[in-house]
Coordinates of C-alpha atoms in Angstrom, one line a residue:
M1 CA 0.0 0.0 0.0
S2 CA 1.5 3.3 -1.1
S3 CA 0.4 7.0 -0.5
A4 CA 2.0 10.1 -1.7
E5 CA 1.4 13.9 -1.5
T6 CA 1.7 16.4 -4.5
Q7 CA 3.1 19.8 -4.4
A8 CA -9.7 18.6 -16.5
R9 CA -12.0 15.6 -17.6
Q10 CA -15.2 14.9 -19.4
P11 CA -16.8 11.6 -18.7
D12 CA -17.4 9.0 -21.5
V13 CA -20.7 8.0 -20.2
V14 CA -22.3 9.4 -17.1
I15 CA -24.6 7.0 -14.8
E16 CA -27.3 9.5 -13.9
A17 CA -31.0 9.5 -14.2
D18 CA -31.0 13.1 -15.7
D19 CA -34.0 13.9 -18.0
V20 CA -33.0 14.3 -21.7
D21 CA -33.7 17.8 -22.9
S22 CA -37.2 17.6 -24.7
A23 CA -36.1 20.1 -27.2
L24 CA -33.6 17.3 -28.6
G25 CA -36.4 15.1 -29.5
D26 CA -37.4 11.7 -28.7
D27 CA -35.0 9.8 -31.0
L28 CA -32.0 11.0 -28.7
S29 CA -34.0 9.8 -25.6
V30 CA -34.5 6.5 -27.1
Y31 CA -30.8 6.1 -28.2
T32 CA -29.6 7.3 -24.8
R33 CA -31.8 4.6 -23.1
S34 CA -30.3 2.0 -25.6
L35 CA -26.9 3.0 -25.0
R36 CA -27.2 2.8 -21.2
S37 CA -29.1 -0.5 -21.5
S38 CA -26.3 -2.2 -23.6
L39 CA -23.7 -1.2 -21.1
F40 CA -25.7 -2.6 -18.3
Q41 CA -26.2 -6.0 -20.1
G42 CA -22.5 -6.7 -20.1
V43 CA -20.7 -9.6 -22.2
Q44 CA -21.8 -13.2 -21.4
E45 CA -19.0 -15.9 -21.5
N46 CA -18.6 -19.3 -19.9
G47 CA -21.5 -18.6 -17.3
R48 CA -19.9 -15.2 -16.2
A49 CA -20.8 -11.6 -17.1
Y50 CA -18.0 -9.1 -18.1
H51 CA -18.2 -5.4 -18.8
R52 CA -19.1 -4.3 -22.3
Y53 CA -17.5 -1.0 -22.5
K54 CA -13.8 -1.7 -23.7
D55 CA -14.5 -5.4 -23.4
G56 CA -11.2 -7.3 -22.6
S57 CA -9.2 -4.3 -21.0
Y58 CA -10.2 -5.7 -17.4
I59 CA -9.9 -9.4 -17.0
L60 CA -12.4 -10.0 -14.2
P61 CA -16.3 -10.6 -14.5
E62 CA -18.7 -7.9 -13.1
D63 CA -21.6 -10.2 -12.4
D64 CA -23.4 -10.7 -9.0
L65 CA -21.0 -13.3 -7.7
E66 CA -18.0 -10.9 -8.5
Q67 CA -19.8 -7.9 -6.8
E68 CA -20.4 -10.0 -3.7
R69 CA -16.8 -10.9 -3.6
L70 CA -15.6 -7.2 -3.9
D71 CA -17.8 -6.1 -1.1
L72 CA -16.4 -8.9 1.0
Q73 CA -12.8 -7.9 0.0
H74 CA -13.7 -4.4 1.1
E75 CA -14.4 -5.7 4.6
L76 CA -11.0 -7.4 4.4
F77 CA -9.4 -4.0 3.8
L78 CA -11.4 -2.5 6.6
G79 CA -10.4 -5.1 9.0
A80 CA -6.6 -4.9 8.2
F81 CA -6.6 -1.1 8.2
G82 CA -8.4 -0.7 11.5
R83 CA -11.8 0.3 9.9
K84 CA -10.0 3.0 8.0
L85 CA -10.8 3.8 4.4
F86 CA -7.2 5.1 3.7
L87 CA -4.0 5.5 5.5
A88 CA -2.7 8.7 4.1
P89 CA -2.1 11.3 7.1
I90 CA -4.5 13.7 5.6
Q91 CA -4.9 17.0 7.6
R92 CA -7.3 19.1 5.7
P93 CA -10.9 18.6 4.3
M94 CA -11.0 16.7 1.0
Q95 CA -13.3 18.8 -1.2
E96 CA -12.9 16.7 -4.4
V97 CA -12.2 13.0 -4.3
L98 CA -11.6 10.5 -7.1
D99 CA -11.9 6.7 -6.7
L100 CA -10.3 4.9 -9.6
G101 CA -11.8 1.4 -10.6
T102 CA -14.5 2.1 -8.0
G103 CA -16.2 -1.4 -8.8
T104 CA -19.3 -1.7 -6.8
G105 CA -18.6 1.8 -5.5
I106 CA -18.5 0.6 -1.8
W107 CA -15.4 2.6 -0.9
A108 CA -16.8 5.7 -2.6
I109 CA -20.0 5.5 -0.8
G110 CA -18.4 4.8 2.4
F111 CA -16.1 7.8 2.1
A112 CA -19.0 10.1 1.0
D113 CA -21.0 9.0 4.2
Q114 CA -18.0 9.8 6.4
H115 CA -17.1 13.1 4.7
P116 CA -20.2 15.0 3.7
E117 CA -18.1 18.0 2.9
S118 CA -16.6 16.1 0.0
N119 CA -17.7 15.6 -3.6
V120 CA -16.7 11.9 -4.4
L121 CA -16.5 10.7 -7.9
G122 CA -16.1 7.0 -8.7
I123 CA -15.1 5.7 -12.2
D124 CA -15.1 2.3 -13.5
L125 CA -15.5 0.3 -16.9
S126 CA -18.7 -1.3 -15.4
P127 CA -21.9 0.5 -14.6
I128 CA -22.6 -1.8 -11.6
Q129 CA -22.7 0.9 -8.9
P130 CA -26.1 1.4 -7.0
H131 CA -28.3 4.2 -7.9
T132 CA -29.3 5.1 -4.3
V133 CA -26.2 6.9 -3.2
P134 CA -25.2 9.8 -0.9
P135 CA -25.9 13.2 -2.6
N136 CA -22.2 14.0 -2.6
C137 CA -21.3 10.8 -4.4
K138 CA -21.4 10.2 -8.2
F139 CA -20.3 7.5 -10.6
E140 CA -19.3 7.6 -14.2
V141 CA -18.3 5.0 -16.8
D142 CA -14.8 5.8 -17.7
D143 CA -11.4 4.3 -18.3
F144 CA -8.5 5.8 -16.2
D145 CA -6.0 4.0 -18.4
T146 CA -6.4 6.6 -21.1
R147 CA -6.0 10.2 -21.3
W148 CA -7.4 12.2 -18.5
T149 CA -9.4 15.3 -19.2
F150 CA -11.1 16.1 -16.0
N151 CA -12.4 19.6 -15.7
R152 CA -11.2 20.0 -12.0
K153 CA -8.5 19.0 -9.7
F154 CA -8.7 16.5 -6.6
D155 CA -7.7 16.7 -3.1
L156 CA -7.6 12.8 -2.9
I157 CA -7.1 10.2 -5.6
H158 CA -7.8 6.5 -4.5
G159 CA -7.1 3.3 -6.3
R160 CA -7.6 -0.3 -4.8
M161 CA -6.7 -3.7 -6.3
L162 CA -5.8 -2.1 -9.8
L163 CA -2.8 -4.6 -10.3
T164 CA -4.4 -6.0 -13.5
S165 CA -6.4 -2.8 -14.6
C166 CA -3.6 -0.8 -16.0
S167 CA -1.2 -1.3 -18.9
D168 CA 1.1 1.7 -17.9
F169 CA 1.4 2.5 -14.2
P170 CA 4.0 5.2 -14.7
R171 CA 1.6 7.0 -16.9
L172 CA -1.3 6.6 -14.5
F173 CA 0.9 8.0 -11.7
R174 CA 1.8 11.0 -13.9
H175 CA -2.0 11.6 -14.6
A176 CA -2.8 11.5 -11.0
F177 CA 0.1 14.0 -10.2
N178 CA -1.4 16.3 -12.6
A179 CA -4.9 15.9 -11.5
L180 CA -4.2 16.6 -7.9
Q181 CA -4.4 20.0 -6.0
P182 CA -1.1 21.3 -4.3
G183 CA -0.9 19.3 -1.1
G184 CA -3.2 16.6 -2.4
W185 CA -2.8 12.9 -1.8
F186 CA -2.7 9.9 -3.9
E187 CA -3.2 6.4 -2.3
M188 CA -2.8 3.1 -3.9
Q189 CA -3.9 -0.2 -2.0
D190 CA -2.9 -3.1 -3.9
L191 CA -1.7 -6.7 -3.9
Y192 CA 1.8 -7.9 -5.1
M193 CA 1.9 -11.1 -6.9
P194 CA 3.2 -13.9 -7.1
L195 CA 1.6 -14.8 -3.8
L196 CA 4.2 -15.8 -1.2
C197 CA 5.2 -18.5 1.1
D198 CA 8.4 -18.4 3.4
D199 CA 8.6 -22.2 4.2
G200 CA 8.3 -24.0 0.8
T201 CA 4.9 -25.5 1.7
L202 CA 3.4 -23.9 -1.6
E203 CA 6.0 -25.8 -3.8
G204 CA 4.7 -28.8 -5.8
T205 CA 1.0 -28.1 -5.2
A206 CA -1.8 -27.2 -7.7
Y207 CA -2.1 -23.9 -6.1
G208 CA 1.6 -23.2 -6.5
E209 CA 1.2 -23.9 -10.2
W210 CA -1.9 -21.7 -10.4
N211 CA 0.3 -18.9 -8.9
D212 CA 3.1 -19.3 -11.4
R213 CA 0.7 -19.7 -14.4
Y214 CA -1.5 -16.7 -13.3
I215 CA 1.4 -14.6 -13.6
E216 CA 2.5 -15.9 -17.0
A217 CA -1.0 -15.2 -18.3
C218 CA -1.0 -11.6 -17.1
V219 CA 2.4 -10.9 -18.3
G220 CA 1.2 -12.3 -21.8
L221 CA -1.5 -9.7 -21.8
R222 CA 0.6 -6.8 -20.6
R223 CA -1.0 -6.8 -17.1
D224 CA 2.0 -8.0 -15.0
P225 CA 0.9 -8.1 -11.3
S226 CA 4.4 -7.9 -10.0
W227 CA 4.4 -4.3 -11.2
T228 CA 2.9 -3.3 -7.8
A229 CA 6.3 -3.6 -6.2
K230 CA 7.5 -0.6 -8.2
Y231 CA 4.6 1.7 -7.2
K232 CA 6.8 3.7 -4.6
D233 CA 9.8 4.4 -7.2
W234 CA 7.2 5.2 -9.9
M235 CA 5.4 7.8 -7.6
V236 CA 8.7 9.5 -6.9
E237 CA 9.6 9.5 -10.6
A238 CA 6.1 11.0 -11.3
G239 CA 7.0 14.0 -8.9
F240 CA 5.3 13.0 -5.6
A241 CA 6.8 14.1 -2.3
G242 CA 6.5 12.3 1.1
V243 CA 5.9 8.9 -0.5
R244 CA 5.3 6.3 2.0
Q245 CA 4.9 2.4 1.8
E246 CA 3.3 0.0 4.3
I247 CA 3.4 -3.6 3.7
F248 CA 0.7 -6.0 5.1
R249 CA 0.5 -9.8 4.9
W250 CA -2.9 -11.4 4.3
P251 CA -2.8 -15.2 5.1
V252 CA -4.6 -17.2 2.4
N253 CA -6.3 -19.5 5.0
P254 CA -6.4 -19.6 8.9
W255 CA -2.9 -21.3 9.2
P256 CA -1.4 -18.6 11.4
K257 CA -1.4 -18.9 15.2
N258 CA -2.0 -15.2 15.6
K259 CA -5.7 -14.6 16.3
A260 CA -5.9 -11.5 14.2
L261 CA -4.1 -13.0 11.3
K262 CA -6.2 -16.2 11.6
E263 CA -9.3 -14.1 11.2
I264 CA -7.9 -12.3 8.0
G265 CA -7.0 -15.7 6.8
I266 CA -10.6 -17.0 7.0
W267 CA -11.9 -14.0 5.2
N268 CA -9.2 -14.2 2.6
M269 CA -9.7 -17.9 2.0
I270 CA -13.4 -17.2 1.4
N271 CA -12.3 -14.3 -1.0
M272 CA -10.0 -16.6 -3.0
L273 CA -12.5 -19.4 -3.1
E274 CA -15.3 -17.0 -4.3
G275 CA -12.9 -15.2 -6.8
L276 CA -10.9 -18.3 -8.1
D277 CA -13.2 -18.8 -11.2
G278 CA -13.3 -15.2 -12.1
F279 CA -9.8 -14.7 -11.6
T280 CA -8.9 -17.7 -13.8
V281 CA -11.3 -18.8 -16.6
R282 CA -11.3 -15.9 -19.1
L283 CA -7.7 -15.1 -18.5
W284 CA -6.3 -18.6 -19.2
A285 CA -8.7 -19.1 -22.0
T286 CA -7.4 -15.9 -23.6
A287 CA -3.8 -16.5 -22.7
F288 CA -3.4 -20.2 -23.2
G289 CA -6.2 -21.4 -25.3
M290 CA -7.7 -23.7 -22.8
T291 CA -11.4 -24.5 -22.5
A292 CA -13.5 -23.4 -19.6
E293 CA -14.0 -26.9 -18.7
E294 CA -10.2 -27.8 -18.7
I295 CA -9.6 -24.8 -16.4
R296 CA -12.4 -25.6 -14.0
V297 CA -11.1 -29.1 -13.7
F298 CA -7.8 -27.9 -12.7
L299 CA -9.2 -25.5 -10.3
V300 CA -10.8 -28.2 -8.2
Q301 CA -7.5 -29.2 -6.7
V302 CA -6.6 -25.5 -6.4
R303 CA -9.6 -25.0 -4.2
K304 CA -8.6 -28.0 -1.9
D305 CA -5.1 -26.5 -1.6
L306 CA -6.6 -23.1 -0.6
R307 CA -8.3 -24.9 2.4
D308 CA -5.2 -26.7 3.5
T309 CA -3.8 -25.0 6.5
R310 CA -0.3 -27.1 5.9
I311 CA 0.2 -24.4 3.1
H312 CA 1.5 -21.3 4.5
S313 CA 0.9 -18.7 1.8
Y314 CA -0.1 -15.1 2.0
W315 CA -0.8 -12.0 0.0
P316 CA 1.8 -9.4 0.2
M317 CA -0.4 -6.0 0.3

């Protein structure tokens, strides 16, 4: 997890229930409804649903199963961070806040609830966020991995679990630097891969093979999840000052003796078990030409390994 301090954009599609100007005619209203409907439909593949807007630029699904997992993962972050939404030592009100890859919008909504003085904007490729949100929270369908043209600067930019969502993190960090007010903060909360194990118990397991092949597949698609280890250096290169990095360890199942880590391990095991299909099927089918059936047969043993407390692996965060 890295945060840093610093020294204008029109959305592609806005998710709002604004009325279309009647002077523009009914045809435009019909077209707008059709466009929004097509975005919400998503792309159906191997029993999962994926975002339609810029299909393929993000490898995970957007369906109900994945949304439930994302909300569970949010609780993992809160538990690990002492119920805090961010760790940057912010001292002043954050009037304008941007949440990159907002997903279900749960972080943005939580921040908006806690900070009614802030205007919170969450952007994502998937329009899956709820419509009933705090009045100071707004969502837009947009791609942070392209040129930024926001029409205002932000006091806080937040990104969480973006490790396979960006093709060029140095460029993303430069965009964030340029989009911040002087004295604003940029915080990334992310996972480093490969997943680690310090005692060799991961070696020779199906889970260990999955770990290696996941990296291989992501690298082939220009989404190397080991890039997160370079966040601190890239932030400094982008011009940020006061860059700070904190590293956490999230066990993958309840193997630790420590009570707090054991609880995180239980939650993270559920997170991994519920996410494994979404993490893997489309990615491996694209990268390796495997069928969904072949992949899911292999994942049966991986799930067994994830539950095995003799395997002492963890997420470096």
